[in-house]
Amino acid sequence: GPAPGQSQAMLTACIASVGAAYLPSQRPAPGAPLCGSARGRAAVRCAEAGTLTQSAVDDWLGSAVAARGSVASGLLDEVRSEATDVVLAARRPGRKQEAWRRTDLSLLYGATLGAPSGRVGELVAGYVEEEEEAAAAARPRLVFVDGVYSADLSDTSSLGGGAYAGPLEQVPPEVREAVLESLREIPEREADPRTELGCHTFAALNQAALSDVACVYVPSGVAVDTLRLILLSTPSYPDSGAEAGASPQLAASHPNLSLWLGDGASLSLLQQYAGRGAYFCNGLSRLRLGENASLTHAYLQEQSDGAVHVDSVLATLAAGARYDANIVQSGGRLSRVNLAVRLEGRHSHASLNGIALGSESQLLDLHSAVRHVSPDCSSEQEQRNALAGRARVVFRGAVQVPHGSDNTTANQLCRSLLLSDSARVDISPNLEILTDDVVCTHGATVADLDDEMVFYLQARGLGRAEARVLLLEGWARSLMGEVPSEAATRRVAAKAAGLAREGAAREVRKQAMSSI
């Protein structure tokens, strides 16, 4: 392969040779030509002619690197350079790979990637200030726009005990080197293609295009009640749209989170993704928990209807650590979340709960892998799905118990509600057990709402449609009770109620047909 930085140098030189309007390390001005165009792809192929053959470079990945924004901190130059070499030598994920077999990425690959405008507009009132009238207004708030720290929208003044939440440039010296070292690690470089989650290529692209890093550090023995991390995405400049007949345009952003909890530390993290317009949000989150640390993690994906969302959440637990996650997916046209948890110390525990609410033609995908590296660990996972319209939900959950991980307890359950004849759910629970003395279970159910429950509510004066709305809304709220945001809970409950109404309309149509 090329020497570190060699691919980037060739890429810069060849983009200049074809007359591109900006270098890959610079954010283009409004209206500037995009390197995601055919010209940019030709530049990438030209750039690799020296060390990598033309056939070895994936056009889309090359254009994605070329369309990246500027870097906010010089600390990331080496990280970006090393990851660029990895990306330009990789191949884009596709349905021929086991990890992506059920996820159609043609919407993403058929689009041209461009620069985001950074104009948050109504997003500030809708998400940043949504809790201002509640007691939650005093919570520390960390806001990144298109992957770049926003000092104007952030407020972490209420953080105490030596805890830190902010950009990489200001991270405490005692953890800076550890953070930079972790950023150089690209997930799944040597993973088995039969069992991998599919993090590698998009994680490498995230690091190659890094503009900034959201850093959260809680020292040993310190407890932080609730920290809000808000990751906003914006569309491209209005005047930089594609010409007639060209491929659609997606603004690209690459938010990155590095979270460290010291021994005995605790934190409640509310991580929210939101945006407006059409964009591609490619995230990467690393969570490291020290001995006996505790993290309660509410992950809310509420992207816009035209968004493509890809994110990898990687959690590592030391001895006695506890990780409680609630993964909520309700937005986006296409959403894929990879969740990897490693139980590396004895008596560590992971509790993973998720809910996916899909309507119209949404595709919501959760791939998870819980690896019991050490003995005497436990994990439990429950995934809930509700679909209407032509939506599709994919859940692939793996529990891995290697040799020597005795006295392991792992339970997994997936429950899905199909509210439309055109909706589809793909469920693939997996247990890989290579040792004795374990208690492991998994199961899956697919059904419509229980008719007996609906009848029970009808017997108390509710109409059938109202009964279905009440049941599905309560079903969603039962999981959202662990999410520290009333506004988000209302939005998710409203989405669930809308799915119930769509399902009720289907029943009316079926009854009308049966009377013919």
Short mmCIF file of C-alpha atoms in Angstrom, two decimals:
data_model
loop_
_atom_site.label_atom_id
_atom_site.label_comp_id
_atom_site.label_asym_id
_atom_site.label_seq_id
_atom_site.Cartn_x
_atom_site.Cartn_y
_atom_site.Cartn_z
CA GLY A 1 0.00 0.00 0.00
CA PRO A 2 1.00 3.65 -0.23
CA ALA A 3 3.01 5.41 2.44
CA PRO A 4 0.98 7.44 4.98
CA GLY A 5 -0.32 10.57 3.31
CA GLN A 6 0.80 9.51 -0.17
CA SER A 7 -2.75 8.86 -1.41
CA GLN A 8 -3.87 12.23 -0.06
CA ALA A 9 -1.01 14.01 -1.84
CA MET A 10 -1.81 12.34 -5.15
CA LEU A 11 -5.50 13.06 -4.68
CA THR A 12 -4.83 16.77 -4.09
CA ALA A 13 -2.52 17.03 -7.09
CA CYS A 14 -4.89 15.36 -9.52
CA ILE A 15 -7.95 17.27 -8.39
CA ALA A 16 -5.99 20.43 -9.12
CA SER A 17 -5.03 19.04 -12.53
CA VAL A 18 -8.66 18.64 -13.60
CA GLY A 19 -9.56 22.13 -12.43
CA ALA A 20 -11.64 21.33 -9.32
CA ALA A 21 -12.73 24.37 -7.36
CA TYR A 22 -11.31 23.31 -4.00
CA LEU A 23 -8.89 20.97 -2.28
CA PRO A 24 -10.26 17.93 -0.38
CA SER A 25 -9.23 19.47 2.94
CA GLN A 26 -11.20 22.66 2.32
CA ARG A 27 -14.90 23.34 2.62
CA PRO A 28 -16.21 24.75 -0.68
CA ALA A 29 -17.84 28.13 -0.93
CA PRO A 30 -21.54 28.38 -1.82
CA GLY A 31 -22.10 27.37 -5.41
CA ALA A 32 -18.66 25.77 -5.86
CA PRO A 33 -18.46 22.63 -8.04
CA LEU A 34 -18.51 19.41 -6.05
CA CYS A 35 -15.88 16.72 -6.18
CA GLY A 36 -18.72 14.21 -5.91
CA SER A 37 -19.31 14.86 -9.62
CA ALA A 38 -17.98 12.78 -12.49
CA ARG A 39 -15.00 15.15 -12.68
CA GLY A 40 -14.16 14.50 -9.03
CA ARG A 41 -14.38 10.75 -9.52
CA ALA A 42 -12.03 11.01 -12.50
CA ALA A 43 -9.61 12.92 -10.29
CA VAL A 44 -9.63 10.16 -7.70
CA ARG A 45 -8.90 7.52 -10.33
CA CYS A 46 -6.08 9.67 -11.69
CA ALA A 47 -4.68 10.24 -8.20
CA GLU A 48 -4.30 6.54 -7.53
CA ALA A 49 -2.65 5.69 -10.85
CA GLY A 50 0.81 5.67 -9.25
CA THR A 51 0.48 3.23 -6.34
CA LEU A 52 -3.06 1.89 -6.56
CA THR A 53 -4.42 0.77 -9.90
CA GLN A 54 -7.51 2.43 -11.27
CA SER A 55 -9.57 -0.72 -10.70
CA ALA A 56 -8.47 -0.80 -7.04
CA VAL A 57 -10.12 2.53 -6.23
CA ASP A 58 -13.84 2.68 -5.55
CA ASP A 59 -15.31 5.72 -7.32
CA TRP A 60 -17.90 6.51 -4.68
CA LEU A 61 -15.47 6.26 -1.76
CA GLY A 62 -12.98 8.44 -3.60
CA SER A 63 -15.59 11.11 -4.24
CA ALA A 64 -16.71 10.90 -0.60
CA VAL A 65 -13.18 11.66 0.57
CA ALA A 66 -12.86 14.47 -1.94
CA ALA A 67 -16.07 16.09 -0.70
CA ARG A 68 -14.98 16.27 2.94
CA GLY A 69 -14.84 19.55 4.85
CA SER A 70 -12.00 21.38 6.55
CA VAL A 71 -10.43 20.20 9.77
CA ALA A 72 -11.08 22.17 12.97
CA SER A 73 -8.01 20.92 14.83
CA GLY A 74 -4.47 20.24 13.65
CA LEU A 75 -4.46 17.25 16.01
CA LEU A 76 -6.54 15.37 13.42
CA ASP A 77 -4.21 15.77 10.43
CA GLU A 78 -2.39 12.48 10.98
CA VAL A 79 -5.63 10.63 11.77
CA ARG A 80 -7.23 11.86 8.55
CA SER A 81 -4.17 11.02 6.48
CA GLU A 82 -3.90 7.44 7.75
CA ALA A 83 -7.64 6.81 7.35
CA THR A 84 -7.61 8.26 3.81
CA ASP A 85 -5.13 5.58 2.74
CA VAL A 86 -7.43 2.91 4.21
CA VAL A 87 -10.57 4.28 2.52
CA LEU A 88 -9.01 4.61 -0.94
CA ALA A 89 -7.85 0.99 -0.74
CA ALA A 90 -11.27 -0.28 0.42
CA ARG A 91 -14.42 -1.29 -1.42
CA ARG A 92 -17.83 0.11 -0.72
CA PRO A 93 -20.18 -2.09 1.36
CA GLY A 94 -22.73 -3.91 -0.75
CA ARG A 95 -25.30 -6.67 -0.69
CA LYS A 96 -22.75 -9.29 -1.70
CA GLN A 97 -21.28 -8.90 1.78
CA GLU A 98 -23.00 -10.79 4.58
CA ALA A 99 -23.16 -7.76 6.90
CA TRP A 100 -24.99 -5.68 4.26
CA ARG A 101 -26.99 -8.37 2.49
CA ARG A 102 -30.35 -7.04 3.71
CA THR A 103 -29.52 -3.33 3.47
CA ASP A 104 -29.99 -1.63 0.11
CA LEU A 105 -27.58 1.33 -0.14
CA SER A 106 -28.44 2.30 -3.72
CA LEU A 107 -30.06 5.52 -2.48
CA LEU A 108 -26.71 6.59 -1.03
CA TYR A 109 -24.50 5.40 -3.87
CA GLY A 110 -26.73 7.00 -6.48
CA ALA A 111 -26.32 10.46 -4.92
CA THR A 112 -23.65 13.10 -5.28
CA LEU A 113 -22.05 14.14 -1.99
CA GLY A 114 -21.59 17.83 -1.31
CA ALA A 115 -20.80 20.29 1.45
CA PRO A 116 -23.43 21.13 4.09
CA SER A 117 -24.60 24.72 4.45
CA GLY A 118 -24.39 24.84 8.25
CA ARG A 119 -27.68 26.78 8.42
CA VAL A 120 -29.50 25.25 11.37
CA GLY A 121 -32.51 27.59 11.30
CA GLU A 122 -35.56 26.01 12.91
CA LEU A 123 -33.49 23.10 14.20
CA VAL A 124 -32.36 25.29 17.11
CA ALA A 125 -35.90 25.86 18.33
CA GLY A 126 -36.99 22.32 17.51
CA TYR A 127 -34.21 20.40 19.27
CA VAL A 128 -31.66 22.62 21.02
CA GLU A 129 -34.17 24.71 22.94
CA GLU A 130 -36.95 22.11 23.20
CA GLU A 131 -36.43 21.56 26.93
CA GLU A 132 -35.94 25.20 27.90
CA GLU A 133 -39.20 25.49 29.81
CA ALA A 134 -38.63 22.31 31.78
CA ALA A 135 -36.32 21.59 34.68
CA ALA A 136 -34.04 19.96 32.10
CA ALA A 137 -33.00 23.42 30.91
CA ALA A 138 -30.12 23.40 33.39
CA ARG A 139 -28.63 20.23 31.92
CA PRO A 140 -25.26 20.63 30.20
CA ARG A 141 -25.65 20.71 26.43
CA LEU A 142 -23.08 19.93 23.77
CA VAL A 143 -24.04 20.78 20.18
CA PHE A 144 -22.25 19.86 16.95
CA VAL A 145 -23.45 21.10 13.56
CA ASP A 146 -22.36 18.99 10.58
CA GLY A 147 -19.72 17.38 12.77
CA VAL A 148 -18.23 20.69 13.97
CA TYR A 149 -18.46 22.06 17.51
CA SER A 150 -20.87 24.98 17.95
CA ALA A 151 -19.80 27.18 20.86
CA ASP A 152 -22.85 29.44 20.41
CA LEU A 153 -25.35 26.60 20.86
CA SER A 154 -23.47 24.64 23.53
CA ASP A 155 -23.60 25.24 27.28
CA THR A 156 -21.60 22.95 29.56
CA SER A 157 -21.12 25.42 32.41
CA SER A 158 -23.08 23.23 34.83
CA LEU A 159 -20.63 20.34 34.49
CA GLY A 160 -18.67 19.83 37.69
CA GLY A 161 -16.24 17.46 39.33
CA GLY A 162 -13.60 17.87 36.64
CA ALA A 163 -15.83 16.41 33.94
CA TYR A 164 -15.34 17.66 30.39
CA ALA A 165 -17.58 17.86 27.33
CA GLY A 166 -16.42 19.74 24.26
CA PRO A 167 -14.23 19.69 21.14
CA LEU A 168 -10.97 17.79 20.80
CA GLU A 169 -8.85 20.93 20.87
CA GLN A 170 -9.76 21.62 24.51
CA VAL A 171 -9.77 18.06 25.87
CA PRO A 172 -7.89 17.64 29.22
CA PRO A 173 -4.19 16.72 28.76
CA GLU A 174 -4.51 13.58 30.90
CA VAL A 175 -6.73 11.90 28.31
CA ARG A 176 -5.74 13.66 25.08
CA GLU A 177 -3.15 11.09 24.01
CA ALA A 178 -5.51 8.22 24.83
CA VAL A 179 -8.24 9.82 22.72
CA LEU A 180 -5.91 10.39 19.77
CA GLU A 181 -4.64 6.83 20.02
CA SER A 182 -8.19 5.47 19.95
CA LEU A 183 -8.99 7.58 16.89
CA ARG A 184 -6.22 5.85 14.97
CA GLU A 185 -7.89 2.50 15.52
CA ILE A 186 -10.24 1.62 12.67
CA PRO A 187 -12.86 -0.97 13.68
CA GLU A 188 -12.97 -4.45 12.15
CA ARG A 189 -9.74 -4.20 10.14
CA GLU A 190 -9.14 -7.94 10.60
CA ALA A 191 -12.75 -9.05 11.14
CA ASP A 192 -14.19 -12.27 9.75
CA PRO A 193 -16.46 -11.24 6.82
CA ARG A 194 -18.93 -13.95 7.83
CA THR A 195 -19.60 -12.47 11.28
CA GLU A 196 -18.53 -8.80 11.08
CA LEU A 197 -20.99 -5.99 11.76
CA GLY A 198 -19.96 -3.99 8.71
CA CYS A 199 -18.39 -1.04 10.55
CA HIS A 200 -15.01 -0.92 8.83
CA THR A 201 -15.45 1.07 5.62
CA PHE A 202 -17.84 3.73 6.91
CA ALA A 203 -15.81 4.11 10.13
CA ALA A 204 -12.66 4.63 8.06
CA LEU A 205 -14.51 7.20 5.94
CA ASN A 206 -15.62 8.99 9.12
CA GLN A 207 -12.03 9.30 10.28
CA ALA A 208 -10.74 10.30 6.86
CA ALA A 209 -13.28 13.13 6.76
CA LEU A 210 -13.10 14.18 10.43
CA SER A 211 -13.64 17.87 11.06
CA ASP A 212 -13.86 17.65 14.86
CA VAL A 213 -14.51 15.20 17.68
CA ALA A 214 -17.07 15.43 20.47
CA CYS A 215 -15.11 14.46 23.57
CA VAL A 216 -16.74 13.51 26.87
CA TYR A 217 -14.61 12.69 29.90
CA VAL A 218 -15.81 11.89 33.42
CA PRO A 219 -13.02 11.35 35.99
CA SER A 220 -12.96 8.44 38.41
CA GLY A 221 -15.62 8.55 41.09
CA VAL A 222 -17.52 11.48 39.53
CA ALA A 223 -21.25 11.28 38.72
CA VAL A 224 -22.89 13.39 35.99
CA ASP A 225 -26.68 13.35 35.91
CA THR A 226 -27.61 14.02 32.27
CA LEU A 227 -25.57 15.38 29.37
CA ARG A 228 -27.30 16.22 26.10
CA LEU A 229 -25.24 15.66 22.96
CA ILE A 230 -27.10 17.11 19.96
CA LEU A 231 -25.74 16.30 16.49
CA LEU A 232 -27.42 18.40 13.81
CA SER A 233 -27.12 18.01 10.04
CA THR A 234 -27.97 20.55 7.36
CA PRO A 235 -28.57 20.31 3.60
CA SER A 236 -26.30 21.65 0.88
CA TYR A 237 -26.25 25.27 -0.21
CA PRO A 238 -29.47 26.14 -2.06
CA ASP A 239 -27.53 27.53 -5.01
CA SER A 240 -25.28 24.48 -5.46
CA GLY A 241 -27.94 22.09 -6.69
CA ALA A 242 -27.22 19.54 -9.37
CA GLU A 243 -27.95 20.22 -13.03
CA ALA A 244 -31.03 18.79 -14.68
CA GLY A 245 -30.73 15.04 -15.08
CA ALA A 246 -27.85 14.75 -12.62
CA SER A 247 -27.88 12.45 -9.60
CA PRO A 248 -29.51 13.79 -6.40
CA GLN A 249 -27.30 15.64 -3.96
CA LEU A 250 -26.69 14.80 -0.31
CA ALA A 251 -24.77 17.03 2.07
CA ALA A 252 -22.20 14.89 3.91
CA SER A 253 -21.21 15.18 7.57
CA HIS A 254 -19.17 12.87 9.78
CA PRO A 255 -19.84 13.38 13.51
CA ASN A 256 -17.54 11.54 15.89
CA LEU A 257 -17.91 10.87 19.63
CA SER A 258 -15.18 9.75 22.02
CA LEU A 259 -16.46 9.06 25.54
CA TRP A 260 -14.34 8.00 28.52
CA LEU A 261 -15.58 7.11 31.99
CA GLY A 262 -13.03 6.66 34.76
CA ASP A 263 -13.22 3.93 37.38
CA GLY A 264 -16.42 4.25 39.39
CA ALA A 265 -17.72 7.17 37.29
CA SER A 266 -21.33 7.41 36.11
CA LEU A 267 -23.09 9.34 33.37
CA SER A 268 -26.51 9.60 31.74
CA LEU A 269 -26.02 10.53 28.07
CA LEU A 270 -28.79 11.70 25.75
CA GLN A 271 -27.43 11.50 22.19
CA GLN A 272 -29.76 13.05 19.60
CA TYR A 273 -29.44 13.07 15.81
CA ALA A 274 -31.64 15.47 13.86
CA GLY A 275 -31.54 17.57 10.71
CA ARG A 276 -33.45 19.04 7.82
CA GLY A 277 -33.41 18.44 4.10
CA ALA A 278 -31.42 15.76 2.29
CA TYR A 279 -28.06 14.73 3.71
CA PHE A 280 -25.76 11.83 4.57
CA CYS A 281 -24.81 11.54 8.23
CA ASN A 282 -21.97 9.08 8.80
CA GLY A 283 -21.32 8.81 12.54
CA LEU A 284 -18.92 6.93 14.77
CA SER A 285 -19.19 6.69 18.57
CA ARG A 286 -16.61 5.11 20.90
CA LEU A 287 -17.60 4.49 24.52
CA ARG A 288 -15.01 3.29 27.06
CA LEU A 289 -16.12 2.42 30.59
CA GLY A 290 -13.60 1.93 33.38
CA GLU A 291 -13.96 -0.50 36.26
CA ASN A 292 -17.33 -0.27 38.03
CA ALA A 293 -18.34 2.65 35.78
CA SER A 294 -21.97 3.11 34.74
CA LEU A 295 -23.35 4.62 31.52
CA THR A 296 -27.03 5.11 30.74
CA HIS A 297 -27.19 5.87 27.02
CA ALA A 298 -30.31 7.15 25.24
CA TYR A 299 -29.67 7.17 21.49
CA LEU A 300 -32.32 9.01 19.45
CA GLN A 301 -32.19 8.91 15.66
CA GLU A 302 -34.77 11.49 14.48
CA GLN A 303 -33.28 12.43 11.14
CA SER A 304 -35.27 14.15 8.39
CA ASP A 305 -37.32 12.22 5.85
CA GLY A 306 -34.67 12.66 3.15
CA ALA A 307 -31.67 11.64 5.25
CA VAL A 308 -29.31 8.67 5.02
CA HIS A 309 -27.98 7.78 8.47
CA VAL A 310 -25.11 5.35 9.14
CA ASP A 311 -23.57 5.06 12.59
CA SER A 312 -21.39 2.65 14.53
CA VAL A 313 -21.58 2.63 18.34
CA LEU A 314 -18.67 0.75 19.91
CA ALA A 315 -18.74 0.17 23.69
CA THR A 316 -15.98 -1.45 25.76
CA LEU A 317 -16.63 -2.39 29.39
CA ALA A 318 -14.04 -3.08 32.09
CA ALA A 319 -14.64 -5.22 35.17
CA GLY A 320 -17.87 -4.44 37.02
CA ALA A 321 -18.98 -1.81 34.47
CA ARG A 322 -22.61 -1.44 33.45
CA TYR A 323 -23.98 -0.17 30.12
CA ASP A 324 -27.71 0.51 29.68
CA ALA A 325 -28.66 1.56 26.16
CA ASN A 326 -31.97 2.61 24.62
CA ILE A 327 -31.68 2.84 20.82
CA VAL A 328 -34.58 4.67 19.15
CA GLN A 329 -34.91 4.90 15.37
CA SER A 330 -37.85 6.80 13.94
CA GLY A 331 -36.45 9.11 11.25
CA GLY A 332 -34.48 9.00 8.04
CA ARG A 333 -35.18 7.51 4.64
CA LEU A 334 -32.42 4.95 5.22
CA SER A 335 -30.90 4.27 8.64
CA ARG A 336 -28.28 1.73 9.68
CA VAL A 337 -26.93 1.51 13.24
CA ASN A 338 -24.14 -0.91 14.15
CA LEU A 339 -23.95 -1.59 17.89
CA ALA A 340 -20.92 -3.50 19.19
CA VAL A 341 -20.44 -4.21 22.92
CA ARG A 342 -17.37 -5.92 24.38
CA LEU A 343 -17.59 -7.20 27.95
CA GLU A 344 -13.88 -7.29 28.72
CA GLY A 345 -13.94 -7.45 32.53
CA ARG A 346 -15.55 -9.85 34.98
CA HIS A 347 -19.05 -9.04 36.22
CA SER A 348 -19.66 -6.41 33.55
CA HIS A 349 -23.25 -6.09 32.30
CA ALA A 350 -24.98 -4.73 29.20
CA SER A 351 -28.70 -4.04 28.85
CA LEU A 352 -29.73 -3.13 25.29
CA ASN A 353 -33.24 -2.01 24.41
CA GLY A 354 -34.32 -0.69 21.05
CA ILE A 355 -37.36 0.45 19.12
CA ALA A 356 -37.75 1.08 15.39
CA LEU A 357 -40.84 2.81 13.99
CA GLY A 358 -41.06 2.67 10.21
CA SER A 359 -43.64 4.13 7.83
CA GLU A 360 -44.02 4.81 4.11
CA SER A 361 -40.82 3.53 2.42
CA GLN A 362 -38.36 3.82 5.30
CA LEU A 363 -35.58 1.28 5.83
CA LEU A 364 -34.44 1.01 9.46
CA ASP A 365 -31.63 -1.41 10.28
CA LEU A 366 -29.98 -2.41 13.56
CA HIS A 367 -27.03 -4.81 13.59
CA SER A 368 -25.72 -5.65 17.04
CA ALA A 369 -22.98 -7.85 18.46
CA VAL A 370 -22.37 -8.52 22.15
CA ARG A 371 -19.09 -10.29 22.81
CA HIS A 372 -18.57 -11.86 26.23
CA VAL A 373 -14.78 -11.67 26.31
CA SER A 374 -14.49 -12.34 30.04
CA PRO A 375 -16.27 -14.91 32.25
CA ASP A 376 -18.99 -14.03 34.77
CA CYS A 377 -20.61 -11.41 32.50
CA SER A 378 -24.25 -10.92 31.56
CA SER A 379 -26.25 -9.21 28.82
CA GLU A 380 -29.87 -8.77 27.88
CA GLN A 381 -31.40 -7.32 24.74
CA GLU A 382 -34.95 -6.56 23.64
CA GLN A 383 -35.70 -5.03 20.25
CA ARG A 384 -39.17 -3.74 19.32
CA ASN A 385 -40.26 -2.95 15.77
CA ALA A 386 -43.48 -1.46 14.39
CA LEU A 387 -44.00 -1.04 10.64
CA ALA A 388 -46.67 0.36 8.38
CA GLY A 389 -46.89 1.34 4.72
CA ARG A 390 -44.04 -0.14 2.67
CA ALA A 391 -41.49 0.21 5.46
CA ARG A 392 -38.80 -2.36 6.12
CA VAL A 393 -36.95 -3.12 9.36
CA VAL A 394 -33.86 -5.29 9.66
CA PHE A 395 -32.59 -6.69 12.95
CA ARG A 396 -29.52 -8.88 13.15
CA GLY A 397 -28.38 -9.54 16.69
CA ALA A 398 -25.36 -11.66 17.58
CA VAL A 399 -24.20 -12.91 20.98
CA GLN A 400 -20.68 -14.32 21.01
CA VAL A 401 -19.36 -16.43 23.90
CA PRO A 402 -15.77 -17.55 23.14
CA HIS A 403 -13.72 -20.22 24.88
CA GLY A 404 -13.10 -19.48 28.55
CA SER A 405 -16.09 -17.16 29.07
CA ASP A 406 -17.77 -19.46 31.58
CA ASN A 407 -20.74 -18.49 33.73
CA THR A 408 -22.18 -16.28 31.00
CA THR A 409 -25.81 -15.19 30.96
CA ALA A 410 -27.24 -13.73 27.74
CA ASN A 411 -30.86 -13.20 26.72
CA GLN A 412 -32.14 -11.75 23.45
CA LEU A 413 -35.68 -11.09 22.22
CA CYS A 414 -37.10 -9.32 19.16
CA ARG A 415 -40.79 -8.36 18.94
CA SER A 416 -42.24 -6.95 15.73
CA LEU A 417 -45.65 -5.54 14.82
CA LEU A 418 -46.58 -5.62 11.13
CA LEU A 419 -49.35 -3.09 10.58
CA SER A 420 -49.43 -3.25 6.79
CA ASP A 421 -49.56 -5.98 4.18
CA SER A 422 -46.70 -4.28 2.32
CA ALA A 423 -44.37 -3.88 5.31
CA ARG A 424 -41.49 -6.29 5.82
CA VAL A 425 -39.27 -7.27 8.73
CA ASP A 426 -36.06 -9.33 8.53
CA ILE A 427 -34.95 -10.86 11.83
CA SER A 428 -31.77 -12.85 12.35
CA PRO A 429 -30.86 -13.66 15.97
CA ASN A 430 -27.53 -15.45 16.36
CA LEU A 431 -25.86 -17.26 19.24
CA GLU A 432 -22.23 -18.32 18.92
CA ILE A 433 -21.32 -20.36 22.01
CA LEU A 434 -17.90 -21.99 22.25
CA THR A 435 -17.79 -22.82 25.96
CA ASP A 436 -19.78 -24.62 28.67
CA ASP A 437 -21.59 -23.38 31.76
CA VAL A 438 -23.70 -20.70 30.05
CA VAL A 439 -27.34 -19.64 30.08
CA CYS A 440 -28.25 -18.16 26.69
CA THR A 441 -31.66 -17.64 25.09
CA HIS A 442 -33.03 -15.91 22.04
CA GLY A 443 -36.43 -15.53 20.43
CA ALA A 444 -38.49 -13.53 17.94
CA THR A 445 -42.17 -12.82 17.35
CA VAL A 446 -44.00 -11.20 14.41
CA ALA A 447 -47.68 -10.30 14.63
CA ASP A 448 -50.31 -7.57 14.44
CA LEU A 449 -51.77 -5.97 17.57
CA ASP A 450 -53.47 -8.46 19.87
CA ASP A 451 -57.21 -8.63 19.03
CA GLU A 452 -58.04 -9.49 22.64
CA MET A 453 -56.41 -6.29 23.87
CA VAL A 454 -58.22 -4.28 21.21
CA PHE A 455 -61.53 -5.90 22.16
CA TYR A 456 -60.89 -5.19 25.86
CA LEU A 457 -60.63 -1.46 25.11
CA GLN A 458 -63.61 -1.58 22.74
CA ALA A 459 -65.69 -3.08 25.54
CA ARG A 460 -64.95 0.07 27.54
CA GLY A 461 -66.27 2.47 24.95
CA LEU A 462 -63.35 3.06 22.60
CA GLY A 463 -63.61 2.62 18.86
CA ARG A 464 -61.36 0.05 17.21
CA ALA A 465 -59.14 2.70 15.64
CA GLU A 466 -58.82 4.56 18.95
CA ALA A 467 -57.99 1.34 20.76
CA ARG A 468 -55.19 0.53 18.32
CA VAL A 469 -53.74 4.03 18.67
CA LEU A 470 -53.79 3.79 22.46
CA LEU A 471 -52.14 0.37 22.51
CA LEU A 472 -49.34 1.24 20.11
CA GLU A 473 -48.66 4.60 21.72
CA GLY A 474 -48.38 2.95 25.14
CA TRP A 475 -46.17 0.24 23.65
CA ALA A 476 -43.74 2.93 22.46
CA ARG A 477 -43.93 5.01 25.65
CA SER A 478 -43.02 2.02 27.82
CA LEU A 479 -39.53 2.04 26.29
CA MET A 480 -39.28 5.84 26.07
CA GLY A 481 -39.80 6.02 29.82
CA GLU A 482 -36.03 5.46 30.14
CA VAL A 483 -35.25 8.39 27.81
CA PRO A 484 -34.72 11.69 29.69
CA SER A 485 -36.54 13.91 27.18
CA GLU A 486 -40.26 14.62 27.31
CA ALA A 487 -40.20 16.32 23.90
CA ALA A 488 -38.58 13.29 22.25
CA THR A 489 -41.04 10.97 23.99
CA ARG A 490 -43.97 12.98 22.58
CA ARG A 491 -42.52 12.83 19.06
CA VAL A 492 -41.97 9.07 19.20
CA ALA A 493 -45.43 8.48 20.67
CA ALA A 494 -46.95 10.59 17.89
CA LYS A 495 -45.08 8.53 15.27
CA ALA A 496 -46.39 5.30 16.85
CA ALA A 497 -49.94 6.66 16.89
CA GLY A 498 -49.63 7.50 13.19
CA LEU A 499 -48.61 3.91 12.43
CA ALA A 500 -51.69 2.64 14.30
CA ARG A 501 -53.99 4.90 12.29
CA GLU A 502 -52.45 3.65 9.05
CA GLY A 503 -53.00 0.07 10.20
CA ALA A 504 -56.62 0.86 11.12
CA ALA A 505 -57.21 2.29 7.64
CA ARG A 506 -55.93 -0.98 6.18
CA GLU A 507 -58.45 -2.93 8.26
CA VAL A 508 -61.29 -0.75 6.96
CA ARG A 509 -60.22 -1.46 3.38
CA LYS A 510 -60.04 -5.21 4.05
CA GLN A 511 -63.52 -5.22 5.59
CA ALA A 512 -64.88 -3.35 2.56
CA MET A 513 -63.33 -5.89 0.23
CA SER A 514 -64.69 -8.83 2.21
CA SER A 515 -68.25 -7.50 1.82
CA ILE A 516 -68.09 -7.60 -1.97
#
